[in-house]
Amino acid sequence: MRVKIVAGNWKMNNDLKASKLLAKKIAKSIKNLPLTNTRVIIAPTFVNLERVAKKVKKTAVEVAAQNMHFEKSGAFTGEISASMLKAIGVNTVILGHSERREYFLETDDLLVKKVNTALQNNMEVIFCFGEKLEDRKSGAHFNVVENQIKNALFHLDSEAWKNIVLAYEPVWAIGTGETASPEQAQEMHAFIRQLVAEKYTASLSESVSILYGGSVKPANAKEIFSKKDVDGGLIGGASLNENDFKAIIEAI
Ligand code: PGA
C-alpha cells in the first residue's frame, strides 16, 4: 500500500515563537488520530528548523526543509547544505517548488544537481512540479509536466526512487484559492504514474506517493484525496492554521 502524506509548507511565515507554538499544536491535535500508513510533515523556515525539529521529535510529526543547495560547502552566501540539514535531524527536503522556480530562477538543470545531492546524502526529496495557467489553457499541461519530471528525475536508478515523493502543484492553483478539480488532479496523477511505469516498472510507479498541492483546504481535501492516484497533499496556506491542517489530515 502506498504511503499517504500530508505535508505543510510554511514558506516564509512564522517567527520562532509562532513556529514552535504551531508545531506543538499540530503534534497535539493529531496525537490521537489513527495515522496508519500516513505521514505528517511540516516545513518551517531554515532558521526555525532545528527548534521545531526538537519540539516534534517524540511525536508523529516529521520536519522537512523547504530548499537546499547542491554543493557540500564553500563560498555560497546565504545557502544551506545537505549535511547541515542532516546534522540537525532533517532528512527530507522539498525541491523544485514553483516559487523557487519562478522567483529564484531554479531550472531543471539546477534541480538535477539538488536532487542528486539530496539522494547522495540519504535524504528524501519531495519533488514539486506543475504547469502554469497559460500551459493549461493552451493544452500543453501534460507536456510541461512530463518534461519537468523527465528532465529532473529520469536519470535516477530504480533504487533512488525509494526516496522520491512527487508533488503535482499546478501553478495556477497555488495560493490563488482556485483548486484543480478532483478529476483534473486524478487525470494528471494517473498520467504521471503511467510515465513512471513506462520509464521504470509498473510496480515501482505503484509505490511512488504522488501528492497534490494548490489551495487544498478542509472543504475540498476529502474529495481530492478520495481519488485513486492522489496520495496526499502539499499544503501551503491552510497548513498555517492547526485546525485547518488537522482537518486536512483527518480527510486523508
Ligand atoms: P497553497 O500552497 O496551499 O497555499 O496553495 C501550496 C504550495 O505552495 O505548496
Short mmCIF file of C-alpha atoms and ligand atoms in Angstrom, two decimals:
data_model
loop_
_atom_site.label_atom_id
_atom_site.label_comp_id
_atom_site.label_asym_id
_atom_site.label_seq_id
_atom_site.Cartn_x
_atom_site.Cartn_y
_atom_site.Cartn_z
CA MET A 1 0.00 0.00 0.00
CA ARG A 2 1.32 3.44 -0.91
CA VAL A 3 2.24 5.75 1.92
CA LYS A 4 -0.09 8.72 2.35
CA ILE A 5 1.46 12.06 3.21
CA VAL A 6 0.13 15.42 4.34
CA ALA A 7 2.94 17.96 4.24
CA GLY A 8 2.67 21.58 5.37
CA ASN A 9 4.89 24.06 3.55
CA TRP A 10 5.06 27.06 5.85
CA LYS A 11 7.03 29.11 3.31
CA MET A 12 8.33 32.44 4.71
CA ASN A 13 5.85 32.53 7.59
CA ASN A 14 6.09 32.28 11.38
CA ASP A 15 8.91 33.56 13.58
CA LEU A 16 10.49 31.26 16.16
CA LYS A 17 7.78 31.68 18.77
CA ALA A 18 4.96 31.16 16.29
CA SER A 19 6.73 28.19 14.70
CA LYS A 20 7.23 26.38 17.98
CA LEU A 21 3.67 27.05 19.02
CA LEU A 22 2.16 25.87 15.75
CA ALA A 23 4.34 22.74 15.72
CA LYS A 24 3.26 21.94 19.27
CA LYS A 25 -0.40 22.48 18.48
CA ILE A 26 -0.22 20.29 15.37
CA ALA A 27 1.55 17.49 17.24
CA LYS A 28 -1.04 17.65 19.99
CA SER A 29 -4.02 17.82 17.67
CA ILE A 30 -3.03 14.71 15.73
CA LYS A 31 -1.90 12.71 18.74
CA ASN A 32 -5.00 10.55 18.85
CA LEU A 33 -5.61 10.22 15.13
CA PRO A 34 -5.18 6.75 13.65
CA LEU A 35 -2.31 7.60 11.34
CA THR A 36 -1.78 4.15 9.90
CA ASN A 37 0.31 4.37 6.77
CA THR A 38 0.06 8.16 6.88
CA ARG A 39 2.87 10.63 7.45
CA VAL A 40 2.54 14.20 8.62
CA ILE A 41 5.36 16.57 7.70
CA ILE A 42 5.89 20.28 8.37
CA ALA A 43 8.42 22.51 6.66
CA PRO A 44 9.31 25.63 8.65
CA THR A 45 11.87 28.19 7.51
CA PHE A 46 15.53 27.23 7.87
CA VAL A 47 16.09 29.49 10.84
CA ASN A 48 13.42 27.71 12.89
CA LEU A 49 14.01 24.22 11.61
CA GLU A 50 16.22 22.91 14.39
CA ARG A 51 13.99 24.16 17.20
CA VAL A 52 10.85 22.85 15.54
CA ALA A 53 12.54 19.50 14.87
CA LYS A 54 13.35 19.25 18.57
CA LYS A 55 9.81 20.22 19.54
CA VAL A 56 8.24 17.42 17.50
CA LYS A 57 10.94 14.82 17.99
CA LYS A 58 8.88 12.43 20.08
CA THR A 59 5.67 12.98 18.14
CA ALA A 60 4.22 11.71 14.86
CA VAL A 61 5.17 14.94 13.12
CA GLU A 62 8.23 15.00 10.86
CA VAL A 63 10.10 18.04 9.59
CA ALA A 64 11.37 18.93 6.14
CA ALA A 65 13.45 21.74 4.69
CA GLN A 66 11.96 23.97 2.01
CA ASN A 67 15.12 24.10 -0.08
CA MET A 68 18.81 23.15 -0.10
CA HIS A 69 22.00 23.93 -2.00
CA PHE A 70 23.68 21.23 -4.07
CA GLU A 71 27.28 21.87 -3.05
CA LYS A 72 28.84 20.30 0.03
CA SER A 73 30.18 23.57 1.44
CA GLY A 74 32.01 26.69 0.34
CA ALA A 75 31.51 30.27 -0.77
CA PHE A 76 27.76 30.27 -1.39
CA THR A 77 26.50 33.16 0.70
CA GLY A 78 23.09 32.57 2.18
CA GLU A 79 22.87 28.90 1.25
CA ILE A 80 22.37 25.71 3.30
CA SER A 81 23.92 22.31 2.57
CA ALA A 82 22.54 18.80 2.90
CA SER A 83 24.97 17.91 5.68
CA MET A 84 23.87 20.97 7.68
CA LEU A 85 20.30 19.76 7.46
CA LYS A 86 21.22 16.20 8.35
CA ALA A 87 23.19 17.45 11.35
CA ILE A 88 20.03 18.89 12.88
CA GLY A 89 17.97 15.78 12.15
CA VAL A 90 16.29 16.89 8.94
CA ASN A 91 16.12 14.08 6.40
CA THR A 92 13.54 15.38 3.96
CA VAL A 93 13.75 18.34 1.59
CA ILE A 94 11.22 19.98 -0.71
CA LEU A 95 12.81 20.71 -4.09
CA GLY A 96 11.52 22.36 -7.24
CA HIS A 97 8.69 24.33 -5.68
CA SER A 98 7.17 26.67 -8.27
CA GLU A 99 8.08 29.69 -6.13
CA ARG A 100 11.73 28.60 -6.24
CA ARG A 101 11.46 28.14 -10.00
CA GLU A 102 9.67 31.44 -10.53
CA TYR A 103 11.33 33.86 -8.07
CA PHE A 104 14.74 32.25 -7.68
CA LEU A 105 15.09 31.10 -11.27
CA GLU A 106 15.64 27.44 -10.46
CA THR A 107 15.93 25.41 -13.64
CA ASP A 108 15.65 21.70 -14.38
CA ASP A 109 19.46 21.52 -14.63
CA LEU A 110 19.91 23.05 -11.21
CA LEU A 111 17.26 20.73 -9.78
CA VAL A 112 19.09 17.69 -11.11
CA LYS A 113 22.09 18.74 -9.02
CA LYS A 114 19.98 19.36 -5.94
CA VAL A 115 18.14 16.05 -6.29
CA ASN A 116 21.42 14.17 -6.72
CA THR A 117 22.98 15.82 -3.69
CA ALA A 118 19.94 15.10 -1.52
CA LEU A 119 19.90 11.44 -2.53
CA GLN A 120 23.66 11.06 -2.08
CA ASN A 121 23.10 12.29 1.46
CA ASN A 122 20.34 9.72 2.02
CA MET A 123 17.71 12.40 2.14
CA GLU A 124 14.17 12.06 0.91
CA VAL A 125 13.04 14.52 -1.77
CA ILE A 126 9.55 15.91 -2.14
CA PHE A 127 9.85 16.96 -5.76
CA CYS A 128 7.41 19.65 -6.92
CA PHE A 129 6.36 20.45 -10.46
CA GLY A 130 3.29 21.70 -12.27
CA GLU A 131 2.11 23.73 -15.20
CA LYS A 132 1.31 27.43 -15.39
CA LEU A 133 -2.10 28.78 -16.31
CA GLU A 134 -1.07 29.50 -19.90
CA ASP A 135 0.11 25.91 -20.28
CA ARG A 136 -3.22 24.59 -19.07
CA LYS A 137 -5.12 26.98 -21.33
CA SER A 138 -3.12 26.01 -24.40
CA GLY A 139 -3.42 22.32 -23.61
CA ALA A 140 0.34 21.94 -23.01
CA HIS A 141 -0.01 20.86 -19.37
CA PHE A 142 0.76 17.17 -19.89
CA ASN A 143 3.82 18.03 -21.94
CA VAL A 144 5.10 20.54 -19.43
CA VAL A 145 4.72 18.13 -16.52
CA GLU A 146 6.26 15.29 -18.49
CA ASN A 147 9.32 17.40 -19.27
CA GLN A 148 9.72 18.63 -15.70
CA ILE A 149 9.73 15.06 -14.40
CA LYS A 150 11.89 13.61 -17.18
CA ASN A 151 14.45 16.39 -17.03
CA ALA A 152 14.97 16.28 -13.28
CA LEU A 153 14.32 12.67 -12.28
CA PHE A 154 14.57 10.18 -15.11
CA HIS A 155 18.34 9.84 -14.83
CA LEU A 156 17.80 8.16 -11.44
CA ASP A 157 18.00 4.41 -10.99
CA SER A 158 15.09 2.44 -9.53
CA GLU A 159 16.67 2.24 -6.10
CA ALA A 160 16.83 6.04 -5.83
CA TRP A 161 13.06 6.29 -6.30
CA LYS A 162 12.56 4.88 -2.80
CA ASN A 163 13.45 8.38 -1.62
CA ILE A 164 11.33 10.33 -4.08
CA VAL A 165 7.88 11.72 -3.34
CA LEU A 166 6.20 13.57 -6.21
CA ALA A 167 4.10 16.68 -5.68
CA TYR A 168 1.96 17.88 -8.57
CA GLU A 169 1.22 21.55 -7.98
CA PRO A 170 -0.44 23.40 -10.83
CA VAL A 171 0.94 26.94 -10.51
CA TRP A 172 -2.46 28.48 -11.20
CA ALA A 173 -3.83 26.79 -8.09
CA ILE A 174 -1.12 27.79 -5.62
CA GLY A 175 -2.22 30.43 -3.15
CA THR A 176 -4.98 31.53 -5.51
CA GLY A 177 -7.94 29.85 -3.87
CA GLU A 178 -8.53 28.10 -7.17
CA THR A 179 -8.08 24.34 -6.86
CA ALA A 180 -7.73 21.79 -9.59
CA SER A 181 -10.91 19.75 -9.61
CA PRO A 182 -10.54 16.26 -8.16
CA GLU A 183 -10.93 14.97 -11.73
CA GLN A 184 -8.17 17.24 -13.05
CA ALA A 185 -5.88 16.13 -10.21
CA GLN A 186 -6.65 12.45 -10.80
CA GLU A 187 -6.16 12.80 -14.54
CA MET A 188 -2.70 14.31 -14.08
CA HIS A 189 -1.68 11.93 -11.29
CA ALA A 190 -2.64 8.91 -13.42
CA PHE A 191 -0.65 10.39 -16.31
CA ILE A 192 2.40 10.84 -14.04
CA ARG A 193 2.13 7.30 -12.71
CA GLN A 194 1.93 5.99 -16.27
CA LEU A 195 5.06 7.97 -17.21
CA VAL A 196 6.99 6.46 -14.33
CA ALA A 197 5.68 2.98 -15.18
CA GLU A 198 6.83 3.35 -18.79
CA LYS A 199 10.30 4.51 -17.79
CA TYR A 200 10.74 2.07 -14.89
CA THR A 201 8.21 -0.61 -13.94
CA ALA A 202 4.55 -0.73 -13.02
CA SER A 203 5.39 -1.89 -9.52
CA LEU A 204 7.83 1.00 -8.99
CA SER A 205 5.25 3.51 -10.20
CA GLU A 206 2.61 1.96 -7.94
CA SER A 207 4.88 2.51 -4.95
CA VAL A 208 5.55 6.23 -5.50
CA SER A 209 3.43 8.63 -3.46
CA ILE A 210 2.08 11.47 -5.59
CA LEU A 211 0.81 14.47 -3.63
CA TYR A 212 -1.46 17.20 -4.92
CA GLY A 213 -0.81 20.82 -3.96
CA GLY A 214 -2.64 24.05 -4.68
CA SER A 215 -5.27 25.61 -2.43
CA VAL A 216 -6.08 22.41 -0.56
CA LYS A 217 -8.44 23.28 2.29
CA PRO A 218 -10.62 21.38 4.74
CA ALA A 219 -13.57 21.96 2.39
CA ASN A 220 -12.01 20.28 -0.65
CA ALA A 221 -9.42 17.90 0.81
CA LYS A 222 -11.63 14.86 1.17
CA GLU A 223 -12.81 14.87 -2.42
CA ILE A 224 -9.30 15.38 -3.80
CA PHE A 225 -7.78 12.71 -1.54
CA SER A 226 -10.50 10.24 -2.49
CA LYS A 227 -9.04 9.96 -5.97
CA LYS A 228 -7.18 6.76 -6.69
CA ASP A 229 -3.81 8.22 -7.62
CA VAL A 230 -3.77 11.10 -5.13
CA ASP A 231 -1.74 10.02 -2.12
CA GLY A 232 -1.96 13.18 -0.06
CA GLY A 233 -1.24 16.85 -0.27
CA LEU A 234 1.36 19.56 -0.04
CA ILE A 235 -0.40 22.30 1.81
CA GLY A 236 0.60 25.97 1.93
CA GLY A 237 -1.85 28.49 3.37
CA ALA A 238 -4.04 26.00 5.21
CA SER A 239 -1.02 24.44 6.97
CA LEU A 240 -0.55 27.65 8.96
CA ASN A 241 -3.68 27.01 10.97
CA GLU A 242 -3.66 23.97 13.24
CA ASN A 243 -7.40 23.36 12.92
CA ASP A 244 -7.39 23.50 9.12
CA PHE A 245 -4.27 21.35 8.94
CA LYS A 246 -5.78 18.81 11.30
CA ALA A 247 -9.00 18.72 9.25
CA ILE A 248 -6.96 18.06 6.11
CA ILE A 249 -5.10 15.23 7.85
CA GLU A 250 -8.43 13.82 9.01
CA ALA A 251 -9.66 13.99 5.42
CA ILE A 252 -6.99 11.54 4.39
P1 PGA B 1 -1.34 26.72 -1.12
O1 PGA B 1 0.20 26.37 -1.43
O2 PGA B 1 -1.90 25.54 -0.39
O3 PGA B 1 -1.29 27.97 -0.28
O4 PGA B 1 -1.99 26.92 -2.44
C1 PGA B 1 0.59 25.10 -1.83
C2 PGA B 1 2.08 25.05 -2.02
O5 PGA B 1 2.66 26.04 -2.46
O6 PGA B 1 2.71 24.02 -1.74
#
